Amino acid sequence: MKTYTLDEVQDKLIGKHGTPERERFEYELQMDLIGQAIKQTRQERNLTQEALGKLIGVQKSQISRIESNASNVTIDTLMRVFNALQAKVKFQVELPHCKISVGQ
């Protein structure tokens, strides 16, 4: 019986690193993890979705969508959520002739 490494299985099922399919999968996974982290932190701070929404000026339904999958939210809204949850945020963009870092 042949055994496979995790990398081999992922390459076969999801696509090799650098392919559009794999990049999309990795992006969606990261957005799901961010949503889960927001939900867990909100619950640890004893905030309801409605209370967090009021803190940042959005409806409860938007908080629910962010927690389900943070991929369809603006950076501004995410930053307001992180600020309300007292999260430390480091955001870095690297372009060919420019490097921008934003921290909170």
CSV table of C-alpha atoms in Angstrom, one decimal:
chain,number,residue,atom,x,y,z
A,1,MET,CA,0.0,0.0,0.0
A,2,LYS,CA,1.5,3.3,-1.0
A,3,THR,CA,1.5,6.2,1.5
A,4,TYR,CA,1.2,9.9,0.6
A,5,THR,CA,2.4,13.0,2.4
A,6,LEU,CA,-0.1,15.7,3.3
A,7,ASP,CA,1.5,17.9,0.7
A,8,GLU,CA,1.0,15.3,-2.0
A,9,VAL,CA,-2.7,14.9,-1.0
A,10,GLN,CA,-3.3,18.6,-0.9
A,11,ASP,CA,-1.6,19.1,-4.3
A,12,LYS,CA,-3.8,16.4,-5.8
A,13,LEU,CA,-7.1,17.4,-4.3
A,14,ILE,CA,-6.7,21.2,-4.1
A,15,GLY,CA,-4.0,22.0,-6.6
A,16,LYS,CA,-0.3,22.8,-6.4
A,17,HIS,CA,1.0,25.9,-4.7
A,18,GLY,CA,0.8,28.9,-7.0
A,19,THR,CA,-2.2,27.7,-9.0
A,20,PRO,CA,-5.3,29.8,-8.9
A,21,GLU,CA,-7.3,26.9,-7.3
A,22,ARG,CA,-4.8,26.5,-4.5
A,23,GLU,CA,-4.5,30.3,-3.9
A,24,ARG,CA,-8.3,30.6,-3.7
A,25,PHE,CA,-8.5,27.7,-1.3
A,26,GLU,CA,-5.8,29.2,0.9
A,27,TYR,CA,-7.5,32.6,0.9
A,28,GLU,CA,-10.9,31.1,1.9
A,29,LEU,CA,-9.3,29.1,4.6
A,30,GLN,CA,-7.6,32.2,6.1
A,31,MET,CA,-10.9,34.1,5.9
A,32,ASP,CA,-12.7,31.3,7.7
A,33,LEU,CA,-10.0,31.3,10.4
A,34,ILE,CA,-10.3,35.0,10.9
A,35,GLY,CA,-14.1,34.7,11.2
A,36,GLN,CA,-13.7,31.9,13.8
A,37,ALA,CA,-11.2,34.0,15.8
A,38,ILE,CA,-13.6,37.0,15.8
A,39,LYS,CA,-16.4,34.8,17.0
A,40,GLN,CA,-14.3,33.2,19.7
A,41,THR,CA,-13.0,36.5,21.0
A,42,ARG,CA,-16.4,38.1,20.9
A,43,GLN,CA,-17.8,35.3,23.0
A,44,GLU,CA,-14.8,35.4,25.5
A,45,ARG,CA,-15.6,39.1,26.0
A,46,ASN,CA,-19.3,38.2,26.6
A,47,LEU,CA,-20.5,40.3,23.7
A,48,THR,CA,-23.5,39.3,21.6
A,49,GLN,CA,-23.4,39.8,17.8
A,50,GLU,CA,-25.8,42.6,18.3
A,51,ALA,CA,-23.7,44.3,20.9
A,52,LEU,CA,-20.5,44.1,18.7
A,53,GLY,CA,-22.5,45.4,15.8
A,54,LYS,CA,-23.6,48.4,17.8
A,55,LEU,CA,-20.0,49.1,18.9
A,56,ILE,CA,-18.9,49.4,15.3
A,57,GLY,CA,-22.1,50.7,13.7
A,58,VAL,CA,-23.3,47.6,11.7
A,59,GLN,CA,-26.2,45.3,12.0
A,60,LYS,CA,-26.1,41.9,13.8
A,61,SER,CA,-26.5,40.2,10.5
A,62,GLN,CA,-23.2,41.7,9.3
A,63,ILE,CA,-21.4,40.4,12.3
A,64,SER,CA,-22.9,36.9,11.7
A,65,ARG,CA,-21.7,37.0,8.0
A,66,ILE,CA,-18.2,38.1,9.1
A,67,GLU,CA,-18.0,35.3,11.6
A,68,SER,CA,-19.2,32.8,9.0
A,69,ASN,CA,-16.7,33.9,6.4
A,70,ALA,CA,-14.7,37.2,6.6
A,71,SER,CA,-14.0,37.2,2.8
A,72,ASN,CA,-16.8,39.5,1.9
A,73,VAL,CA,-16.1,42.4,4.2
A,74,THR,CA,-14.2,45.7,3.8
A,75,ILE,CA,-10.9,46.3,5.5
A,76,ASP,CA,-12.5,49.3,7.2
A,77,THR,CA,-15.1,47.1,8.8
A,78,LEU,CA,-12.6,44.4,9.8
A,79,MET,CA,-10.4,47.1,11.4
A,80,ARG,CA,-13.4,48.4,13.4
A,81,VAL,CA,-14.2,44.9,14.6
A,82,PHE,CA,-10.6,44.3,15.6
A,83,ASN,CA,-10.5,47.7,17.4
A,84,ALA,CA,-13.7,46.9,19.3
A,85,LEU,CA,-12.3,43.5,20.3
A,86,GLN,CA,-9.0,45.2,21.4
A,87,ALA,CA,-7.0,43.2,19.0
A,88,LYS,CA,-3.5,44.1,18.0
A,89,VAL,CA,-3.4,44.4,14.2
A,90,LYS,CA,-0.3,44.5,11.9
A,91,PHE,CA,-1.0,45.0,8.2
A,92,GLN,CA,1.8,45.0,5.6
A,93,VAL,CA,1.7,45.6,1.9
A,94,GLU,CA,4.7,45.1,-0.3
A,95,LEU,CA,4.7,46.4,-3.8
A,96,PRO,CA,7.8,46.5,-6.1
A,97,HIS,CA,8.8,50.1,-5.2
A,98,CYS,CA,6.8,50.6,-1.9
A,99,LYS,CA,6.4,48.9,1.5
A,100,ILE,CA,3.5,50.0,3.7
A,101,SER,CA,2.9,48.9,7.2
A,102,VAL,CA,-0.1,49.8,9.3
A,103,GLY,CA,-0.4,48.8,13.0
A,104,GLN,CA,-3.0,49.3,15.6
